[in-house]
XYZ file of C-alpha atoms in Angstrom:
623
model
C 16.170 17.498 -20.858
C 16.932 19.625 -17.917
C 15.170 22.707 -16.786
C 17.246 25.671 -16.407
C 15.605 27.409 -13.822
C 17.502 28.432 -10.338
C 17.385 25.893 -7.223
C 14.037 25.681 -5.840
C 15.201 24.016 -2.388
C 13.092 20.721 -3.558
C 14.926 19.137 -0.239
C 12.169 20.776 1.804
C 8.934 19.329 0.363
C 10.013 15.887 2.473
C 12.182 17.413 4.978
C 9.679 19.360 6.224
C 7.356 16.376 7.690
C 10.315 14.426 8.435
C 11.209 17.204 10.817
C 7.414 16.828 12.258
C 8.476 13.443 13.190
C 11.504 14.277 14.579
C 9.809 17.017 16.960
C 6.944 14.678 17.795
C 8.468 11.567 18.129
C 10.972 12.987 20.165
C 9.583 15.340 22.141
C 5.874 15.148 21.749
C 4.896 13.120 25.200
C 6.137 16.750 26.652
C 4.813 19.206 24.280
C 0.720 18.205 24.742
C -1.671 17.408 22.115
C -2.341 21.245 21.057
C 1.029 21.055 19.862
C 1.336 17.619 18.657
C -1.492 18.650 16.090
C 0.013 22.422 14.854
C 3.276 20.626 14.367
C 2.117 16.796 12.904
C -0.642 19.294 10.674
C 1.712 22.082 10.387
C 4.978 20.424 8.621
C 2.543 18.785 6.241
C 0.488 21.834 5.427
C 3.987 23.695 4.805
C 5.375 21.194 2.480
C 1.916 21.504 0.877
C 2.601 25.685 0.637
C 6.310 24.791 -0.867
C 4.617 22.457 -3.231
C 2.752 25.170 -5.076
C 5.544 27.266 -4.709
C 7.896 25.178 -6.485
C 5.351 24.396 -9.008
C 4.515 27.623 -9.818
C 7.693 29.092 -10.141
C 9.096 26.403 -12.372
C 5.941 26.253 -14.509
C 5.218 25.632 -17.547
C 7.629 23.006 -16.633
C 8.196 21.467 -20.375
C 11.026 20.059 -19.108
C 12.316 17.940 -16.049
C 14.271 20.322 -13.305
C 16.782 18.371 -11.310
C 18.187 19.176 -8.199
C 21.497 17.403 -7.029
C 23.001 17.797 -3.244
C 25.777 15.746 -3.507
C 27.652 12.359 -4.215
C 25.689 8.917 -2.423
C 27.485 6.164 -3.747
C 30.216 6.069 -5.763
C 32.264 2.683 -6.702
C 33.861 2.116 -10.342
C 30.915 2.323 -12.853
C 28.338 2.396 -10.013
C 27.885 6.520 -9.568
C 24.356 7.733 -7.874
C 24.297 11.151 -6.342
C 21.268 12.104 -4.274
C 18.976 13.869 -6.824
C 15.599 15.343 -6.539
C 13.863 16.143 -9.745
C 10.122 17.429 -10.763
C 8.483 17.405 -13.539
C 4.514 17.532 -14.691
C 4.426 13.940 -13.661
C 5.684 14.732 -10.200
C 4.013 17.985 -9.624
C 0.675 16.428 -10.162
C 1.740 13.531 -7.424
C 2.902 16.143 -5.376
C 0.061 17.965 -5.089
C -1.841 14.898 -4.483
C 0.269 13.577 -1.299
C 0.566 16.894 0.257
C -2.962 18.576 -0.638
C -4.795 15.096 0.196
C -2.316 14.727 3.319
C -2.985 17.810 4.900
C -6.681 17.084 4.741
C -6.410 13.460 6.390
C -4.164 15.183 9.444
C -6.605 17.725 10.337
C -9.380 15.328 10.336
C -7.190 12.498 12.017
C -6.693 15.465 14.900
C -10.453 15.310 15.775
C -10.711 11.625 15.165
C -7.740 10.741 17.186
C -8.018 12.710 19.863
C -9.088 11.088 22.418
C -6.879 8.132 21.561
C -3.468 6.689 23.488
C -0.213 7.293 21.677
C -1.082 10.368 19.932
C 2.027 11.953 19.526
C 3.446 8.305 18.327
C 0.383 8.284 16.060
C 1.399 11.504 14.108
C 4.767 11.212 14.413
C 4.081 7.894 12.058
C 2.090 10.063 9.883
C 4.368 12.751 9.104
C 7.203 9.657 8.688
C 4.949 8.164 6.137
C 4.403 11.629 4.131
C 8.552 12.152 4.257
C 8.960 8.808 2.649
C 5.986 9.500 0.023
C 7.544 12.510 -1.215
C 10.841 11.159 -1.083
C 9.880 8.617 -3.270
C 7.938 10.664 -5.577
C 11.008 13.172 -6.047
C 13.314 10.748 -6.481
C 15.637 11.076 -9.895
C 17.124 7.500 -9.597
C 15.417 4.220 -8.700
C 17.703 3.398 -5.911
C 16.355 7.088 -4.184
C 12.965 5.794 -4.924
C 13.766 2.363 -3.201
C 14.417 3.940 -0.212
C 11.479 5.701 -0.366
C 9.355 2.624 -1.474
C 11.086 0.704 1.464
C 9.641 3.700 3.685
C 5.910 3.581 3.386
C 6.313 -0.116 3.948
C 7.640 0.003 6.783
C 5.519 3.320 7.385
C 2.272 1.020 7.210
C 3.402 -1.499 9.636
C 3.656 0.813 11.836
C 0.294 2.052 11.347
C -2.230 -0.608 10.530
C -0.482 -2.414 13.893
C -0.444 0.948 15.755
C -3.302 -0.570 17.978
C -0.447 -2.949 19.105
C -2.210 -4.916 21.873
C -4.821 -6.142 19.612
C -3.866 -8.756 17.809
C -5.630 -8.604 14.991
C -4.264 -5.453 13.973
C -0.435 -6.690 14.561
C -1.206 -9.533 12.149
C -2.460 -7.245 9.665
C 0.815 -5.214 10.193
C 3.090 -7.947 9.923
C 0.811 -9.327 6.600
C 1.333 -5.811 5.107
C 4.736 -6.159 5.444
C 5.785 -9.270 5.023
C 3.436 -9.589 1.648
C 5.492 -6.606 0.643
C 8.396 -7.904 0.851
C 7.925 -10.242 -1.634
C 7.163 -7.597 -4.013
C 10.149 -5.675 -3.531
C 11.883 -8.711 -3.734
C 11.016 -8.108 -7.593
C 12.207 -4.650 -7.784
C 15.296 -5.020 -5.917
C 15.904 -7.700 -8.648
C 14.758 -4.857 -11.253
C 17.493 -2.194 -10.123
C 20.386 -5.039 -10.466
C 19.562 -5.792 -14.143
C 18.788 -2.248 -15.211
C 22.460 -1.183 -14.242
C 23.705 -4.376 -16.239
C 21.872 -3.503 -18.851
C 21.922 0.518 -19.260
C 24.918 1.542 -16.598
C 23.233 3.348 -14.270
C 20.140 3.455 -12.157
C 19.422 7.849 -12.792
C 16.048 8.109 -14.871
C 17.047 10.577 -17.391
C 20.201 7.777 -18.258
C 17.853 4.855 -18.199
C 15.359 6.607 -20.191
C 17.221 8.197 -22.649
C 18.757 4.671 -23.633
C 14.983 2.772 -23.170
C 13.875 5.379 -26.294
C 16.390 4.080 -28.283
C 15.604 0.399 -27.935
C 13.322 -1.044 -30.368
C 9.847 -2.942 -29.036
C 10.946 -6.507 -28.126
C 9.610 -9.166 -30.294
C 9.635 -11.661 -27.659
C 10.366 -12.280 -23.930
C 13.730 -10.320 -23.523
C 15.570 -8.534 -21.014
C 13.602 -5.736 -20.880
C 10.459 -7.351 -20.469
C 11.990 -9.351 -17.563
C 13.150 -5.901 -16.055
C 9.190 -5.018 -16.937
C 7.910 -7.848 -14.933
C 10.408 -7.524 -12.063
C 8.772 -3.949 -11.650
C 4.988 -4.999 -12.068
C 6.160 -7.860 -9.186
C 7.520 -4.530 -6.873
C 3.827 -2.492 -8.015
C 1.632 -5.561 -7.397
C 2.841 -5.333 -3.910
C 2.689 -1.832 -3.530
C -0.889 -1.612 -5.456
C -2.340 -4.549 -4.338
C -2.870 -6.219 -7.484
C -3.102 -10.152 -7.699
C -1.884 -11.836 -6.605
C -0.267 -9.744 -3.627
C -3.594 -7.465 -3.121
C -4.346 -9.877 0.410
C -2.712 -7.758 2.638
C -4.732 -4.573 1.896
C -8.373 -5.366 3.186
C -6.603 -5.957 6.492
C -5.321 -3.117 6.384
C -8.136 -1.287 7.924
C -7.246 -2.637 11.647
C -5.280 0.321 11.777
C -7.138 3.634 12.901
C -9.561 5.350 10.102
C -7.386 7.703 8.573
C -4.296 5.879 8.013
C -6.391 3.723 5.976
C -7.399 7.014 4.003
C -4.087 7.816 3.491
C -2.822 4.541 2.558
C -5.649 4.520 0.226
C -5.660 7.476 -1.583
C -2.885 9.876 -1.218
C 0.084 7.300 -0.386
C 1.424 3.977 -0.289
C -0.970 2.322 -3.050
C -0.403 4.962 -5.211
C 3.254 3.990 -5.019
C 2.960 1.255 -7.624
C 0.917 3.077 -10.160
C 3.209 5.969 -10.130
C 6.478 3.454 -10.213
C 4.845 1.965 -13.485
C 4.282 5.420 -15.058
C 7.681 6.668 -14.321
C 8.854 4.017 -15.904
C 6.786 4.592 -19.142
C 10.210 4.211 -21.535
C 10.725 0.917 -20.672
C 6.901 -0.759 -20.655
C 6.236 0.712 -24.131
C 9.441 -1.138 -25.099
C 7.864 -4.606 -23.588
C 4.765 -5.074 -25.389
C 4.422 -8.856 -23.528
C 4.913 -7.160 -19.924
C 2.340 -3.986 -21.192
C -0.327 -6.988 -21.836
C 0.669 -8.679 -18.389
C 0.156 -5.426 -16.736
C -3.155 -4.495 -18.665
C -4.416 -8.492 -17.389
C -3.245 -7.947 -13.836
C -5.563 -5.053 -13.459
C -8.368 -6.179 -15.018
C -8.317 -9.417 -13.237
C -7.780 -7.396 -9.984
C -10.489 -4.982 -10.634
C -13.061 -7.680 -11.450
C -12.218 -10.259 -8.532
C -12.165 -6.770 -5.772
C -15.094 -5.793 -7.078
C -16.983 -9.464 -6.493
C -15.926 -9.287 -3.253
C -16.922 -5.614 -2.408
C -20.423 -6.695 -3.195
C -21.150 -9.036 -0.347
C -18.870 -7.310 2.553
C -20.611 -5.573 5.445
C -17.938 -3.982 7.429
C -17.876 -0.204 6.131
C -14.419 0.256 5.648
C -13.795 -3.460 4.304
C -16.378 -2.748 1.356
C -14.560 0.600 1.183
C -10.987 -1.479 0.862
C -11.854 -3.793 -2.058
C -12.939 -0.722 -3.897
C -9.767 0.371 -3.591
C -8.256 -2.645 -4.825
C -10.955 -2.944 -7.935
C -9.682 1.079 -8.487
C -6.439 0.075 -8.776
C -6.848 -2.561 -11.186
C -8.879 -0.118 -13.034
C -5.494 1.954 -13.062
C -3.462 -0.875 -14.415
C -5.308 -1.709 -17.281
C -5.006 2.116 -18.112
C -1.296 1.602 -17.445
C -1.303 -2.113 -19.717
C -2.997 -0.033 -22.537
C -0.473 2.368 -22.794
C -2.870 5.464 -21.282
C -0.523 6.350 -18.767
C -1.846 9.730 -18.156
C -5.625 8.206 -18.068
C -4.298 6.026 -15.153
C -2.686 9.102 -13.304
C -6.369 10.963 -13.973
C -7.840 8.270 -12.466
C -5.295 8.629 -9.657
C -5.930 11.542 -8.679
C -9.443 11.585 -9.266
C -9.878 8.335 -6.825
C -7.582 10.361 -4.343
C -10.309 12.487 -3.977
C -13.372 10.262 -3.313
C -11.555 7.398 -1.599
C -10.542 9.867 1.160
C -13.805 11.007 1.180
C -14.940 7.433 1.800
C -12.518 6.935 4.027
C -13.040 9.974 6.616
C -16.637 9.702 5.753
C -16.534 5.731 7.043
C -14.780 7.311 9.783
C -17.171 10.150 10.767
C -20.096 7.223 10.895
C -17.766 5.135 13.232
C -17.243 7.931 15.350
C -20.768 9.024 15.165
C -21.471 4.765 16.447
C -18.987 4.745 19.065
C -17.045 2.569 16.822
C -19.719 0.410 15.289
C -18.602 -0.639 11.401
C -20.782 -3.383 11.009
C -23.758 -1.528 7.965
C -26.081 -4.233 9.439
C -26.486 -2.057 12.297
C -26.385 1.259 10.923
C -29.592 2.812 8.549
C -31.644 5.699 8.477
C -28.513 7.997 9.436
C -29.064 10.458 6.855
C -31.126 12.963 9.114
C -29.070 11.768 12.282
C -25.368 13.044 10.691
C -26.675 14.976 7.396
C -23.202 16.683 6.816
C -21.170 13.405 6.843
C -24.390 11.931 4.423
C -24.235 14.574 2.463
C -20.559 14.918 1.807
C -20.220 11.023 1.426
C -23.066 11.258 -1.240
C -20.479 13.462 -3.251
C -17.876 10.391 -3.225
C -20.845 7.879 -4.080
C -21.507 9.509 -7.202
C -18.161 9.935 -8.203
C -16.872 6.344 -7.397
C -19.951 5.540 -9.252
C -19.147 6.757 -12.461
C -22.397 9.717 -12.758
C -21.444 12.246 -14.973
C -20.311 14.890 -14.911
C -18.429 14.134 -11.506
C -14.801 13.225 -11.170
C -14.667 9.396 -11.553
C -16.759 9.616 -14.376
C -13.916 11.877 -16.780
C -11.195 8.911 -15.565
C -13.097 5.871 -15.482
C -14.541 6.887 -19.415
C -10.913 7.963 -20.431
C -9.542 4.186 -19.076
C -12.616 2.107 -20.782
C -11.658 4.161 -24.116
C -8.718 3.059 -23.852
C -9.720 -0.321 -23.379
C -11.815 -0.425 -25.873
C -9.021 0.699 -28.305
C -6.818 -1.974 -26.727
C -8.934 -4.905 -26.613
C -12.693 -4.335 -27.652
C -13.630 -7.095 -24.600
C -11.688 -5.414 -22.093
C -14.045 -2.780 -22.711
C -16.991 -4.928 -21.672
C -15.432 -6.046 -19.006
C -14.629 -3.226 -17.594
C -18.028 -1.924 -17.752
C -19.477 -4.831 -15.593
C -17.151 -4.367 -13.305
C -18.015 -0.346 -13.348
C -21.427 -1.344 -12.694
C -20.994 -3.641 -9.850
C -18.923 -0.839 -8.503
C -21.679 1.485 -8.595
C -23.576 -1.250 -7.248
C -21.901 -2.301 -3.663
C -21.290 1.261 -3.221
C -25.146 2.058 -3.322
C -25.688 -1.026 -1.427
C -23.172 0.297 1.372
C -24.901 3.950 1.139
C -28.407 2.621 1.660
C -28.060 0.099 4.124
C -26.335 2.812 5.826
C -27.985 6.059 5.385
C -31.843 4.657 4.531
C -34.387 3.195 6.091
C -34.364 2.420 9.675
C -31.822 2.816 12.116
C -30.752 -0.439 13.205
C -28.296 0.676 15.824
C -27.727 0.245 19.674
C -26.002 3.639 19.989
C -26.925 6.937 19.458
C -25.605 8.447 16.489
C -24.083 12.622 16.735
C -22.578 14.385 14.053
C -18.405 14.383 14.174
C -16.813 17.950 15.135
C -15.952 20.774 12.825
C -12.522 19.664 12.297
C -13.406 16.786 10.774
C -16.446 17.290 8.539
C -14.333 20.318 7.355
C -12.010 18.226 5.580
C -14.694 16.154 4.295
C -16.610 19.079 2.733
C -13.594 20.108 0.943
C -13.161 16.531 -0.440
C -16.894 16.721 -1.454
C -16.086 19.815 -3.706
C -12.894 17.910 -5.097
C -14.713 14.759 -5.633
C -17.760 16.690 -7.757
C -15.859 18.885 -9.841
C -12.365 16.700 -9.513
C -12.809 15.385 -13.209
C -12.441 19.015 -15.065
C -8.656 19.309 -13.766
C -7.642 18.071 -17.256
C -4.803 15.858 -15.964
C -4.103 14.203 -19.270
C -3.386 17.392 -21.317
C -1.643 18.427 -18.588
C 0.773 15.663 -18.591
C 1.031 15.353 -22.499
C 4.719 16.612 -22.633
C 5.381 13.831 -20.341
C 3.786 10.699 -21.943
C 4.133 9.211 -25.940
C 1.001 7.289 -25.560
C -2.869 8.228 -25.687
C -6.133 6.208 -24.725
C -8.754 5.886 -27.575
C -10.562 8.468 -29.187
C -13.818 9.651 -27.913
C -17.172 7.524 -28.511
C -20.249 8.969 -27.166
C -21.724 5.487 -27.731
C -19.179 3.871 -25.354
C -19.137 6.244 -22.823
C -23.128 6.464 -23.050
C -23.007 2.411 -22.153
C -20.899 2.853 -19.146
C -22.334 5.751 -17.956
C -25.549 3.564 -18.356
C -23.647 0.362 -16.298
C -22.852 2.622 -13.185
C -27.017 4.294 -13.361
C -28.243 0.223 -13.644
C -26.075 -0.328 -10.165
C -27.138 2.074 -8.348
C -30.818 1.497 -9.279
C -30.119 -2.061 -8.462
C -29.125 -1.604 -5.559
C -32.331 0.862 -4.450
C -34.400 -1.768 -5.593
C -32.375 -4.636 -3.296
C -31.788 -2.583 -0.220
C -34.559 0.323 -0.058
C -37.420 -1.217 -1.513
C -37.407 -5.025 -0.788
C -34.896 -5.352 1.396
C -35.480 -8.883 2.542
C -35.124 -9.999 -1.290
C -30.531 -10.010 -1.005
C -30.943 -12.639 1.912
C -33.683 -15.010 -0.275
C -30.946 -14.110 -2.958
C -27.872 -15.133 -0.927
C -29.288 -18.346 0.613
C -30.566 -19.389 -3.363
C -26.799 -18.797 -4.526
C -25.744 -21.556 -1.362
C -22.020 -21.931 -2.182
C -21.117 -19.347 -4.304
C -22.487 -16.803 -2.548
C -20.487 -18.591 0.853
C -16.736 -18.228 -1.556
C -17.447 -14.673 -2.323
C -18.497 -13.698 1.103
C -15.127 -15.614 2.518
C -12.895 -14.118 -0.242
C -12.517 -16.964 -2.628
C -10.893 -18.618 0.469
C -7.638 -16.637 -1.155
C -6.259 -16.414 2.526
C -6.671 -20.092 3.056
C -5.063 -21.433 0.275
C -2.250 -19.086 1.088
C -1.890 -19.841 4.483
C -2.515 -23.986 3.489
C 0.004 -23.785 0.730
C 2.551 -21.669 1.729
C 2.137 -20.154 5.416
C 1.538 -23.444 6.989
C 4.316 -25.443 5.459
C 6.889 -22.661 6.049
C 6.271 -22.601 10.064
C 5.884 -26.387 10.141
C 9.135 -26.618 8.017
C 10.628 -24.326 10.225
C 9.379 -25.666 13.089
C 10.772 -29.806 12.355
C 13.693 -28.983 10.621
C 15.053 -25.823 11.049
C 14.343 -26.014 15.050
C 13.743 -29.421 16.021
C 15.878 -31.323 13.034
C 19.111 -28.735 12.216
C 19.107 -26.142 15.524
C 18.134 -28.629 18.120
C 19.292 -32.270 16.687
C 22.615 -31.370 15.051
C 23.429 -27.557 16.576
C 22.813 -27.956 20.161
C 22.832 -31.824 19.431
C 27.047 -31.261 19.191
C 27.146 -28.518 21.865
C 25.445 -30.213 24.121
C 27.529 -33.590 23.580
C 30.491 -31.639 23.565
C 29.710 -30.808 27.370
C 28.182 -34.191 28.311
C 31.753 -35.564 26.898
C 33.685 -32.871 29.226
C 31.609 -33.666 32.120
C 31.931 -37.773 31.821
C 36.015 -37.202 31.592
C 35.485 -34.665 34.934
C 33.704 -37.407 36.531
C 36.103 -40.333 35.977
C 39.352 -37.810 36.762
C 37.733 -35.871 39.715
C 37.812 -39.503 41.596
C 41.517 -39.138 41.448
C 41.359 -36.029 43.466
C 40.759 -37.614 46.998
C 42.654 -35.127 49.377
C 43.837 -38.368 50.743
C 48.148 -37.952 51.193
C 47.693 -41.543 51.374
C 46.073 -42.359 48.182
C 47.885 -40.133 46.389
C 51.158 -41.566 47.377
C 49.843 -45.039 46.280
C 49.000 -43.644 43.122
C 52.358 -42.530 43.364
C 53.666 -45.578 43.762
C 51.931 -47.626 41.433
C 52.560 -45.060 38.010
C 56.296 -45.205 39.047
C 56.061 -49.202 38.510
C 53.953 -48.927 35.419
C 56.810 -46.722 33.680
C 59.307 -48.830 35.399
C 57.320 -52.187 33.602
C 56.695 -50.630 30.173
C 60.102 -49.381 30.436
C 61.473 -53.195 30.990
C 59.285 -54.751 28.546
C 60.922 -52.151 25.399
C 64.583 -52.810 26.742
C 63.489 -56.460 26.280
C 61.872 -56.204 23.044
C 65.161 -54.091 21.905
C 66.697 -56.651 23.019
């Protein structure tokens, strides 16, 4: 149903930093990096301001309002007009990219400033906020394509914005290319939802999807399922398209914030939610989904435990977070998977800028192995990262602990042992977190540099992440978005929740033990483990395989038959015989062409009696 409140000029919320990027990108080399920064921070920050406006004004929103400014495409059946719509679903993703945006920009304008390209740098930024919010507003899945398309091309531009290092223009082109192969998937989506319900607008689709009884088997609808969980494990970086996200962080610290938490990854989880009509109509695709993400969250987490890099152990906890959000999704605890959204927006910037204020604080150094003891050196950017530890970590009564409970209840209501698996997985998160913390904060410092705590404009952002990240988890998300989804997690079990609370506590104190108090016991630990310990620390050799099975034989394919067989053999093969052909013929006539009066006259001479002698020997034959 439609809301029938007035226009609410929706069109601003991404116009606004899409005109930041105009400004910058256009004119920002002249305008100086005072007003690079109120312009990049000021668009966002605005949009932010109409957010709540909107919101506000249109609450208690019990119904979807739709805004429509005109006809995009229209050809016979195929009608999609360019429609912006909110509802609670929206709002709370709007509030989200804006709220969590605006933080990351005035932090990236102390963190960046002494960096080449700034203007370029934030006119990428407010780009990459236009096509969030374009995506998130969208009423039709071809609106949110575009979007979708966007931040993909968004985050090339960013993790490669250090473009003579080429490290980080790999990781660009991995992001994107990876990514491609995951919209590959939705693009095929869109074509067989208009086959199969007329029209791409989500109200249509929707409205139709509710009708539909739950497929039995593998139908249509589950393949339309499954062509979208292909487009979100691209997005989301869920397996097994999650490979291009830990390299991610070659771009500058707080694009991988806002990749991380307030766009971009989010993309995928919100894609699946909107879609809620359809997925509770293909139980087989639901299960897929709810495997995806627990597979993801377990393999990330693995992984996270043995990475030393800061913002690499960071980046698989992203990944295991996500998975954590598609099992909510798989269950059917959509809003639980939002909570946890939004929650994990919250300490994963945190994380983020936090990694970023140590980095700054070491002149760049991200390796943990030569960090420690910084705790009294930079107690503000301890302190507020301490906020996002015990959040990601599951300690009640901070935020991750309200959505991380709410998704292992409904787990547990799903599939008892996805409960228990989930669990370990919430304790090893709570583990390589603490492990990250303490090898970082405790102890002794291990460093070459000398460590200074990062300006006001950055730890002020952090500190208001810190509050969000503590009391995050009593925003009630899930009643909140009740009018919007049919399904619930499981009911409450103090027993269950006391036994993951209990997982995350056993991680952390783990991890003191390990890192604090016998230190030298995770390197006896590593070297007993021998080759397990070696496939963990390399990434299951995921990379490998890919570029051995797939990478490798595509350029080499390319390489001997595209170039060297078909281009160069048969292509230039012909054009180039072509003109070896012309120039033999030149050569044999161009010794005709003497300048000698002479020779020509002989030549002359001699054709005259060749026509005269063929002309003889036919009158003789007619003859």
């Amino acid at each position: 149903m439609h809301s029938l409140h007035s226009s609410q000029s929706l069109w601003l919320i991404p116009v606004l930093p899409l005109l930041g990027f105009l400004i910058n990108g256009l004119l920002g080399k002249r305008l100086g990096k005072g007003a690079v920064s109120l312009v990049a921070v000021g668009t966002v920050a605005a949009s932010f301001a109409w957010v709540l406006k909107c919101i506000s004004a249109l609450m208690p929103l019990e119904h979807s309002h739709i805004e429509t400014y005109g006809t995009w495409i229209a050809s016979g059946a195929l009608n999609i007009p360019v429609e912006l719509a909110i509802d609670r679903l929206t709002a709370v993703m709007l509030l989200v990219v804006t709220g969590i945006g605006s933080l990351i920009h005035i932090y990236a304008t102390g963190y960046m400033s002494h960096e080449e390209g700034y203007e370029r740098f934030f006119a990428y930024l407010n780009l990459f906020m236009f096509f969030m919010l374009t995506l998130v507003l969208a009423n039709n899945y071809l609106l949110l394509f575009v979007g979708w398309e966007g931040v993909g091309l968004c985050s090339y531009l960013l993790i490669g914005f250090y473009y003579l290092k080429l490290s980080a223009t790999n990781a660009g082109n991995k992001a994107f290319i990876v990514n491609r192969i995951g919209d590959f998937g939705f693009s095929l989506a869109m074509f067989l939802i208009f086959v199969h319900f007329g029209s791409l607008s989500f109200p249509a689709v929707f409205e139709k999807a509710k009708a539909l009884s739950p497929e039995s088997g593998f139908g249509w609808l589950t393949a339309i399922c499954l062509l979208l969980l292909v487009g979100a494990t691209g997005k989301s970086a869920q397996v097994p398209l999650y490979v291009w996200l830990p390299d991610a962080m070659e771009g500058p610290t707080p694009v991988s914030a806002l990749i991380h938490a307030a766009t971009m990854v989010t993309a995928g989880v919100y894609m699946v939610a909107r879609s809620a009509a359809l997925f509770v109509n293909a139980p087989i695709a639901m299960e897929v989904v709810a495997y995806v993400g627990l597979i993801t969250a377990v393999l990330a987490a693995t992984i996270g435990i043995t990475q030393f890099d800061i913002k690499k152990v960071f980046a698989y906890s992203t990944v295991s977070q996500l998975g954590y959000m598609f099992l909510a999704l798989g269950c059917g605890a959509f809003s639980a998977g939002i909570f946890h959204v939004v929650t994990h927006a919250f300490f994963k910037a945190l994380l983020f800028l936090g990694a970023g204020s140590v980095i700054h604080a070491l002149e760049g150094e991200q390796d943990i192995r030569h960090m420690g003891g910084l705790r009294s050196k930079i107690p503000v950017t301890f302190l507020t990262l301490a906020c996002a530890w015990v959040a990601i970590a599951g300690v009640p009564p901070f935020s991750g602990f309200h959505s991380k409970d709410e998704i292992l209840l409904a787990a547990h209501h799903h599939h008892p042992w996805m409960y228990w698996v989930g669990v370990i997985t919430a304790g090893m998160t709570a583990f390589y977190v603490s492990r990250c913390m303490f090898m970082t904060f405790f102890g002794e410092y291990r460093g070459h540099h000398h460590p200074h705590e990062s300006p006001w404009v950055m730890t002020g952002p952090l500190a208001v992440l810190a509050v969000l990240s503590l009391a995050g988890g009593y925003t009630h998300i899930p009643q909140f978005l009740e009018p919007v989804f049919p399904l619930k997690g499981g009911e409450h079990d103090s027993t269950l929740v006391a036994i993951s609370v209990a997982a995350g506590l056993a991680g952390i104190a783990l991890a003191w033990f390990l890192y604090v108090l016998s230190p030298e016991t995770p390197k006896s630990i590593a070297s007993a483990l021998g080759g397990l310990y070696r496939a963990v620390y390399n990434k299951y050799y995921v990379d490998e395989v890919y570029y051995g099975t797939i990478v490798h034989p595509l350029v080499d394919g390319s390489k001997s038959i595209l170039w060297k067989g078909l281009d160069a053999g048969i292509v230039d093969g012909a054009v180039n015989g072509a003109g070896t052909l012309a120039r033999m013929i030149g050569g044999i006539t161009r010794r005709f062409q003497t300048g000698n009066i002479r020779s020509y006259a002989a030549w002359v001479v001699l054709g005259s009696l060749l026509v005269l002698a063929a002309m003889t020997a036919m009158g003789g034959s007619s003859l």
